[in-house]
Amino acid sequence: MGSEAFGHFFQKTSKIVERALNLNERYDVAVDYGSAPEDALGDGASAGAGATLRCTFTDAQWTKGRAVTCIDWSHKHAELLAASYSSTTFVSATGGGALRKGAAQAAVDGSPEGVVLVWNQNLVERPEYTFHCQSTVLSTRFAEFHSSLVVGTTYSGQVVLWDMRSSKHTPVQRSPLATTCHTHPVYASHIVGTQNAHNLITVSTDGRLCAWTLDMLAKPQETLELESKQGKAVAVTCAAFAQGEINSFLVGSEEGAVFQARRHGNKAGVSHVLKPEHGGPVTSIDVHPASGHVDFSDLVLTSSVDWTVRLWSTRRKRALHTFSANGDYVYGVRWSPARPGVFAHVDALGMLDIWDLTADIELPAFGTAVTPKNAALNYLEWSRDGQNIGLGDADGNVYVYGVGEALSTPKANEWKAMDRLVTDLSSD
């Protein structure tokens, strides 16, 4: 019973039992489907106009003294989300005090610098998978076309790859620490392309973009240096691609500027800078998912430590509106994948705000204090169906909020209403 094989078997089977027990708690096997609708709502997370806490993920061994740096939802299994964590001594280059120092020191207690945990909403007491590496993980992604692979980018510049099919907790592949790859922190990562032709795109804080194949991280397929018109390297803090786009992209910088850029062609590199610039580092950027009959793929949201969120039009090369009803640094902003006029953002006071632009552009439709003692919320990510939001804070907690029907279910003529709003903002 003390063998390694038995240990793996016991870990696997005990998780199956725990999942079944959690499902039994969440699902009433004696439910009366003929009862009044309000009796069938369960935890009430889908009924109202706001959002309701579904579950909180934390682990005394792996998350204490760490800050959440990134969250990503699985493309194949809707109940899975991956969260990356800082080391216990890491301080973010862009987040001010958001990713603050922990009490412990990794060098003393022997814990790994970087951690990625895969959480299961049907297994809340412990992570489904635990991965780690030698450097703080700044971003993590489920590989869209390889459902068992998890990608991480690190403070050292290394790109690492874990495999959920393997019993190893350490990376099965990693890029070398070489001048042909990244040698600066990598906050931005995206997987672009199709099933048969896709790349992992990473951008480091020295402005170097690398394109990788997940089969070989020994050397990037291509590299590109992002420089401003003055020939200065762009200190990239975040990046975003439009849905289905593989060439054009946007990056936010430490200087507060938002740049349009291209990977290929005669004008590869930075092409335009959007005006006006933020008054501080850009903490996140997101392109409208544009999955309806009106094309909003030119609409971009950014957040910044200048306490604002901005709505941009890349077609018009300028900001359309500034949302300034915030009380501190704004660390993350994301469009809803379900409704064209809905987005959410989080800030250093631990607030989650959800906006519905078709209803009001001056005040959020919903807001709530998420964290105890106003711990900063560092990151947010919508689930792919727009029904849930994953949030990460500076104390290592991951929260999953269920979004009410009023903010997650598309409405009639909503796309036309959003189109009219964009037209009005563009004419101002």
CSV table of N, CA, C and O in Angstrom, one decimal, residues 350-391:
chain,number,residue,atom,x,y,z
A,350,GLY,N,-10.9,45.3,-4.1
A,350,GLY,CA,-11.6,44.0,-4.0
A,350,GLY,C,-13.0,44.1,-4.6
A,350,GLY,O,-13.8,43.2,-4.3
A,351,MET,N,-13.3,45.1,-5.4
A,351,MET,CA,-14.6,45.2,-6.0
A,351,MET,C,-14.8,44.6,-7.4
A,351,MET,O,-13.8,44.7,-8.2
A,352,LEU,N,-15.9,43.9,-7.6
A,352,LEU,CA,-16.3,43.4,-8.9
A,352,LEU,C,-17.4,44.3,-9.4
A,352,LEU,O,-18.4,44.5,-8.7
A,353,ASP,N,-17.3,44.9,-10.6
A,353,ASP,CA,-18.3,45.7,-11.2
A,353,ASP,C,-18.7,45.1,-12.6
A,353,ASP,O,-17.8,44.8,-13.4
A,354,ILE,N,-19.9,45.0,-12.8
A,354,ILE,CA,-20.4,44.5,-14.1
A,354,ILE,C,-21.3,45.6,-14.8
A,354,ILE,O,-22.2,46.1,-14.1
A,355,TRP,N,-20.9,46.0,-16.0
A,355,TRP,CA,-21.6,47.1,-16.7
A,355,TRP,C,-22.5,46.5,-17.8
A,355,TRP,O,-22.1,45.5,-18.5
A,356,ASP,N,-23.6,47.2,-18.1
A,356,ASP,CA,-24.4,46.9,-19.2
A,356,ASP,C,-24.5,48.2,-20.0
A,356,ASP,O,-25.3,49.1,-19.7
A,357,LEU,N,-23.8,48.4,-21.1
A,357,LEU,CA,-23.7,49.6,-21.8
A,357,LEU,C,-25.0,50.0,-22.5
A,357,LEU,O,-25.2,51.2,-22.8
A,358,THR,N,-25.8,49.0,-22.8
A,358,THR,CA,-27.1,49.3,-23.5
A,358,THR,C,-28.1,49.9,-22.5
A,358,THR,O,-29.1,50.4,-22.9
A,359,ALA,N,-27.8,49.8,-21.2
A,359,ALA,CA,-28.7,50.3,-20.1
A,359,ALA,C,-28.1,51.6,-19.6
A,359,ALA,O,-28.9,52.6,-19.3
A,360,ASP,N,-26.8,51.7,-19.3
A,360,ASP,CA,-26.2,52.9,-18.7
A,360,ASP,C,-24.7,52.9,-18.9
A,360,ASP,O,-24.1,51.9,-18.7
A,361,ILE,N,-24.2,54.0,-19.3
A,361,ILE,CA,-22.7,54.1,-19.5
A,361,ILE,C,-22.0,54.9,-18.4
A,361,ILE,O,-20.8,55.1,-18.5
A,362,GLU,N,-22.8,55.3,-17.4
A,362,GLU,CA,-22.2,56.1,-16.4
A,362,GLU,C,-22.0,55.4,-15.1
A,362,GLU,O,-21.1,55.6,-14.3
A,363,LEU,N,-22.9,54.4,-14.8
A,363,LEU,CA,-22.8,53.6,-13.6
A,363,LEU,C,-22.9,52.1,-13.9
A,363,LEU,O,-23.7,51.7,-14.9
A,364,PRO,N,-22.2,51.2,-13.2
A,364,PRO,CA,-22.3,49.8,-13.4
A,364,PRO,C,-23.7,49.3,-13.1
A,364,PRO,O,-24.4,49.8,-12.2
A,365,ALA,N,-24.1,48.2,-13.7
A,365,ALA,CA,-25.4,47.5,-13.5
A,365,ALA,C,-25.4,46.8,-12.2
A,365,ALA,O,-26.4,46.5,-11.5
A,366,PHE,N,-24.2,46.3,-11.8
A,366,PHE,CA,-24.0,45.5,-10.5
A,366,PHE,C,-22.6,45.7,-10.0
A,366,PHE,O,-21.6,45.9,-10.8
A,367,GLY,N,-22.5,45.8,-8.7
A,367,GLY,CA,-21.2,45.9,-8.0
A,367,GLY,C,-21.2,45.2,-6.7
A,367,GLY,O,-22.3,45.3,-6.0
A,368,THR,N,-20.1,44.6,-6.3
A,368,THR,CA,-20.1,43.9,-5.0
A,368,THR,C,-18.7,43.9,-4.5
A,368,THR,O,-17.7,43.8,-5.3
A,369,ALA,N,-18.5,43.9,-3.2
A,369,ALA,CA,-17.2,43.7,-2.6
A,369,ALA,C,-17.0,42.2,-2.4
A,369,ALA,O,-17.7,41.6,-1.7
A,370,VAL,N,-15.9,41.7,-3.1
A,370,VAL,CA,-15.7,40.3,-3.1
A,370,VAL,C,-14.8,39.8,-2.0
A,370,VAL,O,-15.1,38.8,-1.4
A,371,THR,N,-13.8,40.5,-1.7
A,371,THR,CA,-12.7,40.0,-0.8
A,371,THR,C,-12.9,40.5,0.6
A,371,THR,O,-13.3,41.6,0.8
A,372,PRO,N,-12.5,39.7,1.6
A,372,PRO,CA,-12.4,40.2,3.0
A,372,PRO,C,-11.3,41.2,3.1
A,372,PRO,O,-10.3,41.0,2.5
A,373,LYS,N,-11.5,42.1,4.0
A,373,LYS,CA,-10.5,43.2,4.3
A,373,LYS,C,-10.0,43.9,3.1
A,373,LYS,O,-8.9,44.4,3.0
A,374,ASN,N,-10.9,44.0,2.1
A,374,ASN,CA,-10.5,44.8,0.8
A,374,ASN,C,-9.3,44.3,0.2
A,374,ASN,O,-8.5,45.2,-0.4
A,375,ALA,N,-8.9,43.0,0.2
A,375,ALA,CA,-7.8,42.5,-0.5
A,375,ALA,C,-8.0,42.8,-2.0
A,375,ALA,O,-9.1,42.7,-2.5
A,376,ALA,N,-6.9,43.2,-2.7
A,376,ALA,CA,-7.0,43.5,-4.1
A,376,ALA,C,-7.5,42.3,-5.0
A,376,ALA,O,-7.0,41.2,-4.7
A,377,LEU,N,-8.3,42.6,-5.9
A,377,LEU,CA,-8.6,41.6,-7.0
A,377,LEU,C,-7.7,41.8,-8.1
A,377,LEU,O,-7.7,42.9,-8.7
A,378,ASN,N,-6.9,40.8,-8.5
A,378,ASN,CA,-5.8,41.0,-9.5
A,378,ASN,C,-6.3,40.6,-10.9
A,378,ASN,O,-5.7,41.1,-11.9
A,379,TYR,N,-7.3,39.7,-11.0
A,379,TYR,CA,-7.6,39.1,-12.3
A,379,TYR,C,-9.0,38.7,-12.4
A,379,TYR,O,-9.6,38.3,-11.4
A,380,LEU,N,-9.6,38.7,-13.6
A,380,LEU,CA,-10.9,38.1,-13.8
A,380,LEU,C,-10.9,37.5,-15.2
A,380,LEU,O,-10.2,37.9,-16.1
A,381,GLU,N,-11.8,36.5,-15.3
A,381,GLU,CA,-12.0,35.8,-16.6
A,381,GLU,C,-13.4,35.2,-16.7
A,381,GLU,O,-13.8,34.5,-15.8
A,382,TRP,N,-14.2,35.6,-17.7
A,382,TRP,CA,-15.5,35.0,-17.9
A,382,TRP,C,-15.4,33.6,-18.3
A,382,TRP,O,-14.4,33.2,-19.1
A,383,SER,N,-16.3,32.7,-17.9
A,383,SER,CA,-16.4,31.4,-18.5
A,383,SER,C,-16.8,31.5,-19.9
A,383,SER,O,-17.3,32.6,-20.3
A,384,ARG,N,-16.6,30.5,-20.7
A,384,ARG,CA,-16.8,30.6,-22.2
A,384,ARG,C,-18.2,30.8,-22.6
A,384,ARG,O,-18.5,31.2,-23.7
A,385,ASP,N,-19.2,30.4,-21.7
A,385,ASP,CA,-20.6,30.6,-22.0
A,385,ASP,C,-21.1,31.9,-21.4
A,385,ASP,O,-22.3,32.2,-21.5
A,386,GLY,N,-20.3,32.6,-20.7
A,386,GLY,CA,-20.7,33.9,-20.1
A,386,GLY,C,-21.6,33.7,-18.8
A,386,GLY,O,-22.2,34.7,-18.4
A,387,GLN,N,-21.7,32.5,-18.3
A,387,GLN,CA,-22.6,32.3,-17.1
A,387,GLN,C,-21.8,32.5,-15.8
A,387,GLN,O,-22.5,32.6,-14.7
A,388,ASN,N,-20.5,32.4,-15.8
A,388,ASN,CA,-19.7,32.5,-14.6
A,388,ASN,C,-18.5,33.5,-14.8
A,388,ASN,O,-18.1,33.7,-15.9
A,389,ILE,N,-18.0,34.0,-13.7
A,389,ILE,CA,-16.8,34.8,-13.7
A,389,ILE,C,-15.8,34.3,-12.7
A,389,ILE,O,-16.2,34.1,-11.5
A,390,GLY,N,-14.6,34.0,-13.1
A,390,GLY,CA,-13.5,33.6,-12.2
A,390,GLY,C,-12.7,34.8,-11.8
A,390,GLY,O,-12.3,35.6,-12.6
A,391,LEU,N,-12.5,35.0,-10.5
A,391,LEU,CA,-11.8,36.1,-9.9
A,391,LEU,C,-10.6,35.6,-9.1
A,391,LEU,O,-10.8,34.7,-8.3
